[in-house]
Coordinates of C-alpha atoms in Angstrom, one line a residue:
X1 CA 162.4 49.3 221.6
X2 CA 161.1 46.3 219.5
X3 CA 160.4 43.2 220.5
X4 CA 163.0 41.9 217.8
X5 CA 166.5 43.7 220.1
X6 CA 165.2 42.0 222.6
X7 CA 165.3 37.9 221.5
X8 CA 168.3 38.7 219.0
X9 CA 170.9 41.2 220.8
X10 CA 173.4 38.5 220.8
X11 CA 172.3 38.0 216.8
X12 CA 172.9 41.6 215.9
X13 CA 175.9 41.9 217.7
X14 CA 177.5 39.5 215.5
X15 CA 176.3 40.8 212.2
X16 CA 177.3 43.3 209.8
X17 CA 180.9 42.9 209.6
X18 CA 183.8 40.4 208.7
X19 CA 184.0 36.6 209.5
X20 CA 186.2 38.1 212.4
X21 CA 182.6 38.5 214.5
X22 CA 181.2 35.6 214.1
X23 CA 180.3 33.2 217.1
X24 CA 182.4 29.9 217.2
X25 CA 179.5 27.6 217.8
X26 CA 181.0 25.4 220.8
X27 CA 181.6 28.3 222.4
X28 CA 179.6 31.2 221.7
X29 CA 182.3 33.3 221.6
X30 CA 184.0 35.2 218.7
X31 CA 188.0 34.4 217.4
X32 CA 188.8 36.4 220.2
X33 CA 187.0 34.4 222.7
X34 CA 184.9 37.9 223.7
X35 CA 180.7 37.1 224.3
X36 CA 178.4 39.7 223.0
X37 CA 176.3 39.2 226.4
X38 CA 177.1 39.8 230.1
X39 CA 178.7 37.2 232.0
X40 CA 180.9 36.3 235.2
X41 CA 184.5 35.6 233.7
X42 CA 187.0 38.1 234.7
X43 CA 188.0 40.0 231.9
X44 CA 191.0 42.4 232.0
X45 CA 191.3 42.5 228.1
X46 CA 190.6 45.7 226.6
X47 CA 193.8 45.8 224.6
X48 CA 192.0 42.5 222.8
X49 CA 188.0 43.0 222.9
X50 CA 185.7 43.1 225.9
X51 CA 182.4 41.6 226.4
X52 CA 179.3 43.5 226.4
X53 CA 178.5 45.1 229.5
X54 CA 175.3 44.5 231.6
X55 CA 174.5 48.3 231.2
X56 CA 175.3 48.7 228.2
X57 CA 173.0 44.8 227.8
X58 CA 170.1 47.1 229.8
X59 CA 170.8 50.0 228.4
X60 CA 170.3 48.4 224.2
X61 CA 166.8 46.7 225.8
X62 CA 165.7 49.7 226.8
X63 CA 163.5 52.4 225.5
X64 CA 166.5 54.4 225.0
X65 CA 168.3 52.1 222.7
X66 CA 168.2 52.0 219.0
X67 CA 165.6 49.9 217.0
X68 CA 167.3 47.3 215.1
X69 CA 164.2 46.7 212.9
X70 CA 164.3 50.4 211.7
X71 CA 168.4 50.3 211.0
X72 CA 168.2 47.9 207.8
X73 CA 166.4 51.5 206.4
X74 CA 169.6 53.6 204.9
X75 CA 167.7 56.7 206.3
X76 CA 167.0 55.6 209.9
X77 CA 170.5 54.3 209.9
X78 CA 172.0 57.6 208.3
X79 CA 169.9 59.5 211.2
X80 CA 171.4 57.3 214.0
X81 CA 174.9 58.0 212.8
X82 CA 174.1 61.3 212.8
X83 CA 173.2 61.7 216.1
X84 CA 176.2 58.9 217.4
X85 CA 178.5 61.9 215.3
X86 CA 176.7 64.5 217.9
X87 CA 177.2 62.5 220.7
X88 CA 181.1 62.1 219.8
X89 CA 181.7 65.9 219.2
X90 CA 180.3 66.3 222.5
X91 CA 182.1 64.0 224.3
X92 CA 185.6 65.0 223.4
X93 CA 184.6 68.8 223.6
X94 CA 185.4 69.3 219.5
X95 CA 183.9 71.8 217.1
X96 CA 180.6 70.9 215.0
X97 CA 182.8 71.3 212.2
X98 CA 184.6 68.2 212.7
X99 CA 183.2 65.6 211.0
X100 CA 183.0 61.9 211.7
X101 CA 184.1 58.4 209.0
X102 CA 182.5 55.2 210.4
X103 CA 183.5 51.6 209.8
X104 CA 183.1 48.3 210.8
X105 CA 186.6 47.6 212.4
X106 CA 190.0 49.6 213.3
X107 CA 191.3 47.6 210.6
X108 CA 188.7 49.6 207.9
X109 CA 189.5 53.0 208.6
X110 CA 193.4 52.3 207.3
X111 CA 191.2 53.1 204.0
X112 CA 190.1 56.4 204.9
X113 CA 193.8 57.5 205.4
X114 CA 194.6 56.3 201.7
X115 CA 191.0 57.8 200.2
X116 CA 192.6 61.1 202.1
X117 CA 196.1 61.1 200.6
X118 CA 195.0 59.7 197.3
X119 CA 196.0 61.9 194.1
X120 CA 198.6 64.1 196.1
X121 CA 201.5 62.7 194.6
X122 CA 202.2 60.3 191.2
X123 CA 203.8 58.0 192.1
X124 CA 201.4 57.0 194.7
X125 CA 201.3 57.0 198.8
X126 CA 203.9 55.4 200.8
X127 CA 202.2 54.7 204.2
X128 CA 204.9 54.2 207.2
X129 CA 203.2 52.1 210.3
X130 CA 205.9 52.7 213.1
X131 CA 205.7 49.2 214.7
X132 CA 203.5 47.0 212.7
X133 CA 203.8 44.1 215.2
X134 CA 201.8 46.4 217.9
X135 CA 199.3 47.7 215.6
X136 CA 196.4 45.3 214.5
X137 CA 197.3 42.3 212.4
X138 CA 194.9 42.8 209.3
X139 CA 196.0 46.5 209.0
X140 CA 199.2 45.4 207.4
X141 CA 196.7 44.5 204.5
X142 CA 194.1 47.4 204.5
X143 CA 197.0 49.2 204.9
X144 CA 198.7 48.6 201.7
X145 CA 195.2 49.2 199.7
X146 CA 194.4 45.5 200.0
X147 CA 191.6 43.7 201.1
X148 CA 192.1 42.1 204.8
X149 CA 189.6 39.0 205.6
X150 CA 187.3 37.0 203.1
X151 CA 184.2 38.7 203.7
X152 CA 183.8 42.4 204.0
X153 CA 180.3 44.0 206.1
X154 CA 178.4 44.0 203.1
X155 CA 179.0 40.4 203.0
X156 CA 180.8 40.8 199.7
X157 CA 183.3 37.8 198.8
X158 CA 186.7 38.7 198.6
X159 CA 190.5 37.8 198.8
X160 CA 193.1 38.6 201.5
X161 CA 196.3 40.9 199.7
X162 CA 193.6 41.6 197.3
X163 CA 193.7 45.0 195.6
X164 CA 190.6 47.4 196.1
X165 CA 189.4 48.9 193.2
X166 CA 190.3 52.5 192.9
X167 CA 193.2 53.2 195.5
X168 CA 196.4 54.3 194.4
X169 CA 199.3 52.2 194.7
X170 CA 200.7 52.0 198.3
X171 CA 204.3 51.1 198.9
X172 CA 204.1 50.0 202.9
X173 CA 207.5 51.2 205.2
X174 CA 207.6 49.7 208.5
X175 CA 209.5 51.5 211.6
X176 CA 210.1 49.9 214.5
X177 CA 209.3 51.6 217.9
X178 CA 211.0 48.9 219.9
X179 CA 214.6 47.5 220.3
X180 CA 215.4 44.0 220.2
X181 CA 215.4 43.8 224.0
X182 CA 211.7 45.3 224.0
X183 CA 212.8 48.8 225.1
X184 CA 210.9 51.6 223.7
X185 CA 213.0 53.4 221.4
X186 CA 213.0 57.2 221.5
X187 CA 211.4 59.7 219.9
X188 CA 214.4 61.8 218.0
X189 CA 216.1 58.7 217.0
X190 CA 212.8 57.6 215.4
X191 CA 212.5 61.3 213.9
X192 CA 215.5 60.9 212.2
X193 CA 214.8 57.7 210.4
X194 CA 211.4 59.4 209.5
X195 CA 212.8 62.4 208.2
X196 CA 215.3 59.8 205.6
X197 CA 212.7 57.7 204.7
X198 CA 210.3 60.3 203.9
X199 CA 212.5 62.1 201.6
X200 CA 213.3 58.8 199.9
X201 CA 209.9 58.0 199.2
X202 CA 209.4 61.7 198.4
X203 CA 212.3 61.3 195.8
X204 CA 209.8 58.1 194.2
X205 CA 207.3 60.5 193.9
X206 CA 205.2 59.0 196.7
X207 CA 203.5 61.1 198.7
X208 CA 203.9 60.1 202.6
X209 CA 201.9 59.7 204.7
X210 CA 202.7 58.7 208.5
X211 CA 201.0 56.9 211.3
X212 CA 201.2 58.5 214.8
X213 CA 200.8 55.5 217.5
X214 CA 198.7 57.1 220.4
X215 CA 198.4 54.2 222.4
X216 CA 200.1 50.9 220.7
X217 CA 198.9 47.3 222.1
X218 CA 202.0 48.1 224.5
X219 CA 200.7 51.8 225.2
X220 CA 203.6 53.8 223.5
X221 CA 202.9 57.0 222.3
X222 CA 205.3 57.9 219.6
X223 CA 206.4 60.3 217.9
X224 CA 206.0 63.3 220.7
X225 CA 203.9 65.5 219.4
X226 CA 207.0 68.2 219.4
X227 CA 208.4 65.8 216.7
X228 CA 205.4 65.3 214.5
X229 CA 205.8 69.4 214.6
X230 CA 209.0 69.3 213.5
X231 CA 207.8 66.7 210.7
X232 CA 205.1 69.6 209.4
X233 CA 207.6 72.2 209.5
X234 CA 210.1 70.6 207.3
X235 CA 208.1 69.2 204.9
X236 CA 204.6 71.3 204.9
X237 CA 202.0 70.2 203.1
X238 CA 203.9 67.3 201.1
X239 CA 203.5 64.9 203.7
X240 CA 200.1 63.9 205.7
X241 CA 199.9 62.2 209.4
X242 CA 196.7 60.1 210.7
X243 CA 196.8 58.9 214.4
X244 CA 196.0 55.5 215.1
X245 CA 194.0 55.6 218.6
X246 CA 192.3 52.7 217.9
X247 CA 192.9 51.6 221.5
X248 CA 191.3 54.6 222.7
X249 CA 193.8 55.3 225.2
X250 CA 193.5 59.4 224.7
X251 CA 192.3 62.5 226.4
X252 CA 190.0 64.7 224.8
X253 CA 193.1 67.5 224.4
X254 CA 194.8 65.1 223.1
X255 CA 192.8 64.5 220.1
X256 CA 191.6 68.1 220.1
X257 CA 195.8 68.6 219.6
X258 CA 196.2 66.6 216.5
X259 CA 193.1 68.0 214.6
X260 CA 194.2 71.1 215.3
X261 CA 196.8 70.0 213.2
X262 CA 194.8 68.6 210.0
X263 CA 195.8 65.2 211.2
X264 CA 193.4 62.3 211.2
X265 CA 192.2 60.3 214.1
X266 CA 191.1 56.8 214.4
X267 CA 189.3 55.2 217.4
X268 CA 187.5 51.8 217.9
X269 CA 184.9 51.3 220.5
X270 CA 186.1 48.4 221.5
X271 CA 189.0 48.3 223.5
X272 CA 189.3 50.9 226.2
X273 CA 186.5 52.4 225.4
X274 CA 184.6 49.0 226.2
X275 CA 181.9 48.4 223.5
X276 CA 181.4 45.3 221.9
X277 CA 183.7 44.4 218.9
X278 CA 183.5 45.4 215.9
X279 CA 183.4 49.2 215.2
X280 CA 185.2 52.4 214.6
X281 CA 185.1 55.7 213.7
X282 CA 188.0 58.6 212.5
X283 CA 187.7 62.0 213.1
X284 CA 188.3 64.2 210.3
X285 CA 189.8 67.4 210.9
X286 CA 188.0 70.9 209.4
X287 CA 187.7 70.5 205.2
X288 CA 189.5 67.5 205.0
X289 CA 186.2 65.3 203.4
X290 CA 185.2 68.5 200.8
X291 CA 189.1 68.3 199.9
X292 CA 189.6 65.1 199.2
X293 CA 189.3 63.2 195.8
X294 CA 186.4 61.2 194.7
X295 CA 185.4 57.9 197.0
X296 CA 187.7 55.3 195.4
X297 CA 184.8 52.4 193.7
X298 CA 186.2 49.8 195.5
X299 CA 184.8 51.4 198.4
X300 CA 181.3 50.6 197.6
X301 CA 182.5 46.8 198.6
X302 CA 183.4 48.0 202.3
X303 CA 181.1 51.5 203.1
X304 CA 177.6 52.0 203.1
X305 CA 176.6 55.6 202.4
X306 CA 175.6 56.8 205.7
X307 CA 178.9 55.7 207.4
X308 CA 180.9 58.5 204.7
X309 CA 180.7 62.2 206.0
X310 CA 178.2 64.0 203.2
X311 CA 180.7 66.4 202.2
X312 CA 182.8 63.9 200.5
X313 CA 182.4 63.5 196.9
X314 CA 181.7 60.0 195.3
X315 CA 180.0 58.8 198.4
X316 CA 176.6 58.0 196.4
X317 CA 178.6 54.8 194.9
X318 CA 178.1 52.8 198.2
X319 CA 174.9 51.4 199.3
X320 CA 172.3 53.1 200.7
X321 CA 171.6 50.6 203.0
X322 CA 171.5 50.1 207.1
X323 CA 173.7 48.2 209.1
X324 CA 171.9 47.3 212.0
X325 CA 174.7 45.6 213.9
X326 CA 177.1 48.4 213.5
X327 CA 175.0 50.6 214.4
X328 CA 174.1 48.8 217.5
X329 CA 177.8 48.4 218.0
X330 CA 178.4 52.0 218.1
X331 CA 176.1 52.9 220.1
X332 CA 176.7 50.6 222.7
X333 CA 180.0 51.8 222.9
X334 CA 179.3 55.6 222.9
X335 CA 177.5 54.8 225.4
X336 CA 179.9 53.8 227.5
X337 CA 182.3 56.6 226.2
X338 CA 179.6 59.5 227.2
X339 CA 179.0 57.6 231.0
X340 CA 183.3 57.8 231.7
X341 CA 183.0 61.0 230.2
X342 CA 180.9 62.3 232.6
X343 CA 182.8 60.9 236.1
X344 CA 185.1 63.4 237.6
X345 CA 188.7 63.2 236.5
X346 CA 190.3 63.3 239.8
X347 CA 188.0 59.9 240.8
X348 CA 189.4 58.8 237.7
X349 CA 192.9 58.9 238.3
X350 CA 192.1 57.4 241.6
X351 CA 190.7 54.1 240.0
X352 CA 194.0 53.9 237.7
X353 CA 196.5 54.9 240.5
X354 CA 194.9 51.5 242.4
X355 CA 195.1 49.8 239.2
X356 CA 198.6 50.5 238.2
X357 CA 199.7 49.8 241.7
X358 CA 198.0 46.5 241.9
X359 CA 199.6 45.3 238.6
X360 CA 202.6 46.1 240.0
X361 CA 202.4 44.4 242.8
X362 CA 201.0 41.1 240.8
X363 CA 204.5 41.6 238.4
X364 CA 206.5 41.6 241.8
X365 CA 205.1 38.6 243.2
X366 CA 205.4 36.7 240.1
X367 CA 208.3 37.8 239.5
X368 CA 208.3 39.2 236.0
X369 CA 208.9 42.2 233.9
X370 CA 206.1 45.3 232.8
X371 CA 207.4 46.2 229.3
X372 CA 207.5 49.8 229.9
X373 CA 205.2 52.1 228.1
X374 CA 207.4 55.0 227.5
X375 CA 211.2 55.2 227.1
X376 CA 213.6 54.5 230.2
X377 CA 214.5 58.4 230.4
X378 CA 211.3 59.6 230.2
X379 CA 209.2 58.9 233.0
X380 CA 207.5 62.0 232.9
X381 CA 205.1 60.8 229.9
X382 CA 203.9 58.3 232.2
X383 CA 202.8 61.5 234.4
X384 CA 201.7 63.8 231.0
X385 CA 199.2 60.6 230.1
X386 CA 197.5 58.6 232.8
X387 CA 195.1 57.3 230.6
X388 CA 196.7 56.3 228.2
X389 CA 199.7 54.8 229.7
X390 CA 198.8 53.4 232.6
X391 CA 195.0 51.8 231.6
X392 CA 197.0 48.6 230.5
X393 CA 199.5 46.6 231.2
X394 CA 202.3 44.5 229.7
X395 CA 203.8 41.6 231.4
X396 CA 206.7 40.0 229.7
X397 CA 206.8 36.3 231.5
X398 CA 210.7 35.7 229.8
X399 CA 211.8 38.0 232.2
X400 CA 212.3 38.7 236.2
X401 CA 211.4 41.9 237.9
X402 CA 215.0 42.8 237.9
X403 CA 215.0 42.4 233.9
X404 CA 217.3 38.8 234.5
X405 CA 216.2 36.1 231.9
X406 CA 214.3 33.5 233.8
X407 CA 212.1 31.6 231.4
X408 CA 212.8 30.6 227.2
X409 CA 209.0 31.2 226.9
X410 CA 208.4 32.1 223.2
X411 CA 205.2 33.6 221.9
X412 CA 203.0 30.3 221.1
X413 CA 203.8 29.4 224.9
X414 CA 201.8 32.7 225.5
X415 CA 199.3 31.9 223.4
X416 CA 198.9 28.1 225.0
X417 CA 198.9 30.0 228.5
X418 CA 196.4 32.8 227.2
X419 CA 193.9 30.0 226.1
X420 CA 194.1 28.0 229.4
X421 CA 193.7 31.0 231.6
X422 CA 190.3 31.6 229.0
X423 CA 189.6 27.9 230.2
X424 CA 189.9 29.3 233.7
X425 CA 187.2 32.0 233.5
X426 CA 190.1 35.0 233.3
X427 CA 190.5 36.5 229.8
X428 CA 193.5 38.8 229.8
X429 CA 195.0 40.3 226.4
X430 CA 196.3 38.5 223.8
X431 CA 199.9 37.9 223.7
X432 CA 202.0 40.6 221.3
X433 CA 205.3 40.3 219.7
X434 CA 207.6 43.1 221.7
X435 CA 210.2 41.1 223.3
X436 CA 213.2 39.0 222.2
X437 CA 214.6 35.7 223.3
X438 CA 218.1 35.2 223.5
X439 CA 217.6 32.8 220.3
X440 CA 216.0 35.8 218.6
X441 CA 212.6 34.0 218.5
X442 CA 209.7 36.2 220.0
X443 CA 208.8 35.9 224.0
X444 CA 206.0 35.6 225.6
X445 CA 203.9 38.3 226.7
X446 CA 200.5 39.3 228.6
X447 CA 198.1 41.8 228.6
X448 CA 196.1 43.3 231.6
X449 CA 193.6 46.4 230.5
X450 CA 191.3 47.8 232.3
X451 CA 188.2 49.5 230.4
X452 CA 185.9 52.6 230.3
X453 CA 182.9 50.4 231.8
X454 CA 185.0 48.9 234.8
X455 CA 186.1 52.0 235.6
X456 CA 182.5 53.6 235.9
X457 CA 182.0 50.2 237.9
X458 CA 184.5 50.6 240.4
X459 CA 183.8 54.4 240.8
X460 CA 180.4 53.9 242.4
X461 CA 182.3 51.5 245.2
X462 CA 184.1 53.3 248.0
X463 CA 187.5 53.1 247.9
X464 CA 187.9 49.9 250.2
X465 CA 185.9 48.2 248.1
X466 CA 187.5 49.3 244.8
X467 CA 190.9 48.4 246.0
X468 CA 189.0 45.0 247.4
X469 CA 187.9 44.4 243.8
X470 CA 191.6 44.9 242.1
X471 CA 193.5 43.0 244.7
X472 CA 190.7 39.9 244.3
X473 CA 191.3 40.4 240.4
X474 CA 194.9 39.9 240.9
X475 CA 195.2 37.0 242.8
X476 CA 193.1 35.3 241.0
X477 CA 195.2 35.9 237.9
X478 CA 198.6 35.1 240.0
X479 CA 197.3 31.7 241.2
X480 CA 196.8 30.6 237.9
X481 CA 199.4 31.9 236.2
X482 CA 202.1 30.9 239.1
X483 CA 200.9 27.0 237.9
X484 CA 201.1 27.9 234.4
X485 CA 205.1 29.2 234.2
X486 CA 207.9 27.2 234.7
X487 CA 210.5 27.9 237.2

């Protein structure tokens, strides 16, 4: 390790990808108020961003870490991506031929869904996000085909809605996967909707191509995977799924499920999986890279080389440059990824039994509504996925435990009450739009997530303790937010 990781980890943390990363300079904390070093706040806010752990901090200043010096080379970058796409296959338990797309953000890899589906049909790719209000903000842009912020990780200049060069035209269909009252809707309702919208953009000569939500900002999982099934079978290859994971709420089988499929999957290290922002990575399923077209030029604004699977044809237009923060970024949080990995599942469950029950309790006493992660007649998903459904939290603060209307908090309330609790040392998730005032206006929310590094925390306490540290946690954020809501 050089001496150079060891005065400027909190430099190369924060370089390397869009303005979204940079430190706020009266606070040394990024737009999401997250602090690439260690620190004592209480942080519950792995649906947002986390902060970078003190192991991961030890384990990036020690001999073990990367060398940041060597990453600006293209080829000692290439060969630590290399490796990081070793240490993924053998952390989820996939097949070496499985092959691995970095980028910078969640919010990048909506372009290596459209770089799949491009030249399938004419009349371009119609790309159906099923709840865009729970997916992240900028993908609405990136997305579409457009540019999302005003920089890009190369540090090239460009325009938000701005077209990249290349893509095909995208036509955007939104799906909701809530009601109005913040219910989760169900799975064969939605696969009806799906199944007419497709064929309309079918009969445009679109090609479609769907979005799975494995794990929304709200935890929903939807479609079931019997319904994406049914999807294939109707309309074969003339249609093409990617999963956004980005959350990385998901079990190994579970992503080992959908690229058995041929369906893409994209994860971020930054949310459960507890890295520090920005990064991401999809998995590509068997072929898919050596079968699709040409990297679109625009791309050479966005990728370097390394960061494109070698299979895929066209990837010599991007740089052949290093990314030293990224790469730093990703290893920090494969890091953490490999250490949960290894801790036995049944200790696991233990930590997010305790953790689920204490939220509940905390809802109880404040007397407000979880926003359920999984439809009102299905409980038994909430069984199927531990991990992903019950590693975060949604409290809706417009409504009591019995689901009576108590408060006309709308969404900038949440935000005003998120930011003060961030004042407070406690940094929960950020607010999301899935409930409904009576006036129609969005309600306030909260977000309480528990990560992949807390977790391996609390596993080496005995239970008393664990539960010690979870019921502390929680009172700490009822006392402040019983002076925070209104009666």
């Amino acid at each position: 390790m050089t001496q150079t990781i060891q005065t400027s980890l909190k430099h190369w943390l924060t370089s390397g990808g869009d303005e979204r990363i940079v430190l706020k300079p009266e606070t040394q904390r990024n737009k999401y108020h997250s602090s690439p070093v260690p620190n004592d706040d209480l942080v519950l806010a792995s649906s947002t961003a986390n902060d970078l752990s003190q192991s991961s901090h030890d384990w990036l200043h020690g001999p073990s870490g990367p060398d940041a010096d060597a990453l600006h080379n293209g080829a000692d970058y290439a060969a630590l991506l290399d490796d990081l796409r070793g240490s993924i296959r053998g952390s989820y338990g996939l097949d070496q031929d499985i092959d691995v797309f970095f980028a910078p953000s969640g919010t990048d890899l909506e372009y290596v869904g459209l770089l799949a589906a491009a030249g399938r049909s004419t009349g371009g790719i119609a790309n159906f996000l099923l709840g865009a209000d729970e997916i992240g903000s900028g993908c609405v842009h990136s997305a579409a085909g457009h540019y999302f912020a005003q920089k890009t990780a190369l540090d090239e200049a460009v325009a938000p809605a701005q077209l990249v060069d290349g893509l095909p035209p995208v036509t955007l269909w939104d799906l909701p996967i809530r009601c109005e009252k913040g219910k989760a809707r169900l799975s064969p309702i939605l696969l009806e909707e799906m199944q007419s919208s497709i064929r309309s953009a079918q009969q445009q000569q679109q090609f479609p191509l769907l979005h799975i939500v494995h794990g929304s900002k709200t935890g929903l999982i939807l479609p079931a995977l019997e319904h994406v099934d049914a999807l294939r079978e109707t309309f074969g290859p003339d249609i093409g799924f990617v999963v956004d994971a980005c959350q990385a709420r998901i079990t190994s089988q579970a992503i080992r499920d959908y690229l058995e499929r041929d369906i893409i999957v994209f994860i971020t290290g930054s949310k459960f999986m507890g890295g520090p922002p920005f990064s991401g990575f999809a998995l590509l399923p068997k072929g898919l890279a050596a079968g699709s077209q040409a990297i679109a030029k625009g791309m050479a604004t966005i990728f370097r080389q390394a960061e494109i699977p070698q299979d895929w044809a066209g990837r010599e237009i991007c740089p052949d440059s290093g990314n030293p923060g990224l790469g730093l970024r990703l290893a920090a949080s494969l890091y953490e990824l490999e250490r949960f990995q290894a801790l036995d599942f049944a200790r696991v469950e233990r930590i997010i039994s305790a953790f689920a029950q204490a939220t509940v309790r905390l809802a109880h006493d404040l007397n407000v509504r979880k926003v359920a992660s999984a439809p009102d007649d299905h409980p038994e998903e909430l069984a199927e996925h531990p991990l992903e459904m019950q590693t975060l939290v949604t409290l809706d603060l417009t409504r009591s435990y019995d689901e009576k209307m108590l408060r006309t908090l709308t969404f900038d309330d949440a935000v005003a009450i998120h930011r003060t609790l961030i004042d407070q040392g406690i940094r929960l998730g950020q607010p999301v739009r899935c409930v409904r005032l009576e006036s129609g206006e969005w309600g306030a929310t909260l977000r309480i997530g528990i990560s992949m590094p807390q977790i391996v925390y609390l596993d080496a306490m005995d239970d008393a303790v664990m539960l010690q540290w979870l019921n502390n946690a929680m009172a700490r954020i009822q006392t402040s937010l019983k002076g925070l809501l209104a009666p």
